[in-house]
Amino acid sequence: MKTNRASLRLSMVPYSLWILLFVIAPIGLIVYYSFFDLSGNFTFENYKNFFTSVYLKLTVSSFWYAFLITFFSLLISYPTAYFLTKLKHKQLWLLLIIIPSWINLLLKTYAFIGLMGLYGPVNALLEAVGIGKQQILFTDFSFVFVSVYIFIPFMILPIFNALDKLNPALIDASRDLGANAWTTFRRVIWPLTLNGVKSGVQVVFIPALSLFMITRLIAGNKVITLGTAIEQQFLVTQNWGMGSTIAVFLILFMVVILLLTTANERGMAGSGKKR
């Protein structure tokens, strides 16, 4: 037993070092720098400035766009994942959906700039059908559309896994008891795949809060998020203190979202055991 415990502790050393060097240490540096101004003086002014109307509006805007991206990703991904589970070669089709996520994000963003530009294929099609050229790039629509496209594979995967593990006998039993398709979905399929949905929401909503490259290239800085603000503070104004302060609050928001979703999952698991 002592040998097993010693080997277990030894195997945890690389993981502990990784967490310390690449998670705890960077967060510690961000918190440290958040207490300094442009002149390098210790101050709480950065935290005070974050609660001004400018940054509060920025926070609300970031949450709103993250919500839209997550909502539309879920709206597309759930029926897609459900349809995939019914196909004969479902793993192959799932792989084909996931493969685009392996392509560099910058390359995909520039591809959309070419597609949605004034002289791109999309505007050529609109002109051919008589609508005429439209300014698609540098709009809220283009930002949300491209973001949803990028995040869809990450939403589909956990939902697909949850649906694939669903016992078909439960659906058959629901129908045998007289439930229609909507009732079966609402009372059986949705509750049993909710953990997959929550996992998908986590991997989409949290990164969507900190988007910055897409906002610059696709939205043309007309959409400003917390991620964009952090980039500007670090690279443009060189105000590392304010940039670190925004990053601290962004990390706190992410932790709260994780705690809320995991707490609900634990609550559901606990109620299931009691039953």
mmCIF file with all atom_site columns, C-alpha atoms in Angstrom, residues 78 81-83 85-86 159-160 162-193:
data_model
loop_
_atom_site.group_PDB
_atom_site.id
_atom_site.type_symbol
_atom_site.label_atom_id
_atom_site.label_alt_id
_atom_site.label_comp_id
_atom_site.label_asym_id
_atom_site.label_entity_id
_atom_site.label_seq_id
_atom_site.pdbx_PDB_ins_code
_atom_site.Cartn_x
_atom_site.Cartn_y
_atom_site.Cartn_z
_atom_site.occupancy
_atom_site.B_iso_or_equiv
_atom_site.pdbx_formal_charge
_atom_site.auth_seq_id
_atom_site.auth_comp_id
_atom_site.auth_asym_id
_atom_site.auth_atom_id
_atom_site.pdbx_PDB_model_num
ATOM 1  C CA . TYR A 1 78  ? -28.309 19.840 -31.234 1.00 0.00 ? 78  TYR A CA 1
ATOM 2  C CA . ALA A 1 81  ? -25.798 15.895 -33.469 1.00 0.00 ? 81  ALA A CA 1
ATOM 3  C CA . TYR A 1 82  ? -29.148 14.085 -33.221 1.00 0.00 ? 82  TYR A CA 1
ATOM 4  C CA . PHE A 1 83  ? -29.190 13.511 -36.983 1.00 0.00 ? 83  PHE A CA 1
ATOM 5  C CA . THR A 1 85  ? -26.464 9.558  -34.326 1.00 0.00 ? 85  THR A CA 1
ATOM 6  C CA . LYS A 1 86  ? -29.004 8.127  -36.775 1.00 0.00 ? 86  LYS A CA 1
ATOM 7  C CA . ILE A 1 159 ? -23.942 16.690 -27.442 1.00 0.00 ? 159 ILE A CA 1
ATOM 8  C CA . PHE A 1 160 ? -23.250 13.871 -29.913 1.00 0.00 ? 160 PHE A CA 1
ATOM 9  C CA . ALA A 1 162 ? -24.533 12.353 -24.837 1.00 0.00 ? 162 ALA A CA 1
ATOM 10 C CA . LEU A 1 163 ? -27.069 11.414 -27.518 1.00 0.00 ? 163 LEU A CA 1
ATOM 11 C CA . ASP A 1 164 ? -25.043 8.418  -28.654 1.00 0.00 ? 164 ASP A CA 1
ATOM 12 C CA . LYS A 1 165 ? -25.012 7.007  -25.110 1.00 0.00 ? 165 LYS A CA 1
ATOM 13 C CA . LEU A 1 166 ? -28.778 7.456  -24.728 1.00 0.00 ? 166 LEU A CA 1
ATOM 14 C CA . ASN A 1 167 ? -30.584 4.139  -24.286 1.00 0.00 ? 167 ASN A CA 1
ATOM 15 C CA . PRO A 1 168 ? -33.058 3.728  -27.206 1.00 0.00 ? 168 PRO A CA 1
ATOM 16 C CA . ALA A 1 169 ? -35.274 1.599  -24.970 1.00 0.00 ? 169 ALA A CA 1
ATOM 17 C CA . LEU A 1 170 ? -36.166 4.707  -22.964 1.00 0.00 ? 170 LEU A CA 1
ATOM 18 C CA . ILE A 1 171 ? -37.438 6.456  -26.104 1.00 0.00 ? 171 ILE A CA 1
ATOM 19 C CA . ASP A 1 172 ? -39.390 3.377  -27.141 1.00 0.00 ? 172 ASP A CA 1
ATOM 20 C CA . ALA A 1 173 ? -40.913 3.136  -23.661 1.00 0.00 ? 173 ALA A CA 1
ATOM 21 C CA . SER A 1 174 ? -41.976 6.779  -23.814 1.00 0.00 ? 174 SER A CA 1
ATOM 22 C CA . ARG A 1 175 ? -43.709 6.249  -27.153 1.00 0.00 ? 175 ARG A CA 1
ATOM 23 C CA . ASP A 1 176 ? -45.346 3.023  -25.927 1.00 0.00 ? 176 ASP A CA 1
ATOM 24 C CA . LEU A 1 177 ? -46.816 5.000  -23.035 1.00 0.00 ? 177 LEU A CA 1
ATOM 25 C CA . GLY A 1 178 ? -48.479 7.360  -25.509 1.00 0.00 ? 178 GLY A CA 1
ATOM 26 C CA . ALA A 1 179 ? -46.067 10.308 -25.531 1.00 0.00 ? 179 ALA A CA 1
ATOM 27 C CA . ASN A 1 180 ? -45.746 12.183 -28.811 1.00 0.00 ? 180 ASN A CA 1
ATOM 28 C CA . ALA A 1 181 ? -42.385 13.209 -30.333 1.00 0.00 ? 181 ALA A CA 1
ATOM 29 C CA . TRP A 1 182 ? -42.285 16.598 -28.580 1.00 0.00 ? 182 TRP A CA 1
ATOM 30 C CA . THR A 1 183 ? -43.152 15.162 -25.164 1.00 0.00 ? 183 THR A CA 1
ATOM 31 C CA . THR A 1 184 ? -40.547 12.416 -25.594 1.00 0.00 ? 184 THR A CA 1
ATOM 32 C CA . PHE A 1 185 ? -37.919 14.995 -26.433 1.00 0.00 ? 185 PHE A CA 1
ATOM 33 C CA . ARG A 1 186 ? -38.910 17.327 -23.584 1.00 0.00 ? 186 ARG A CA 1
ATOM 34 C CA . ARG A 1 187 ? -39.326 14.680 -20.878 1.00 0.00 ? 187 ARG A CA 1
ATOM 35 C CA . VAL A 1 188 ? -36.773 12.028 -21.908 1.00 0.00 ? 188 VAL A CA 1
ATOM 36 C CA . ILE A 1 189 ? -34.175 13.040 -24.505 1.00 0.00 ? 189 ILE A CA 1
ATOM 37 C CA . TRP A 1 190 ? -33.432 16.606 -23.360 1.00 0.00 ? 190 TRP A CA 1
ATOM 38 C CA . PRO A 1 191 ? -33.027 15.873 -19.599 1.00 0.00 ? 191 PRO A CA 1
ATOM 39 C CA . LEU A 1 192 ? -30.803 12.849 -20.264 1.00 0.00 ? 192 LEU A CA 1
ATOM 40 C CA . THR A 1 193 ? -28.530 14.809 -22.636 1.00 0.00 ? 193 THR A CA 1
#
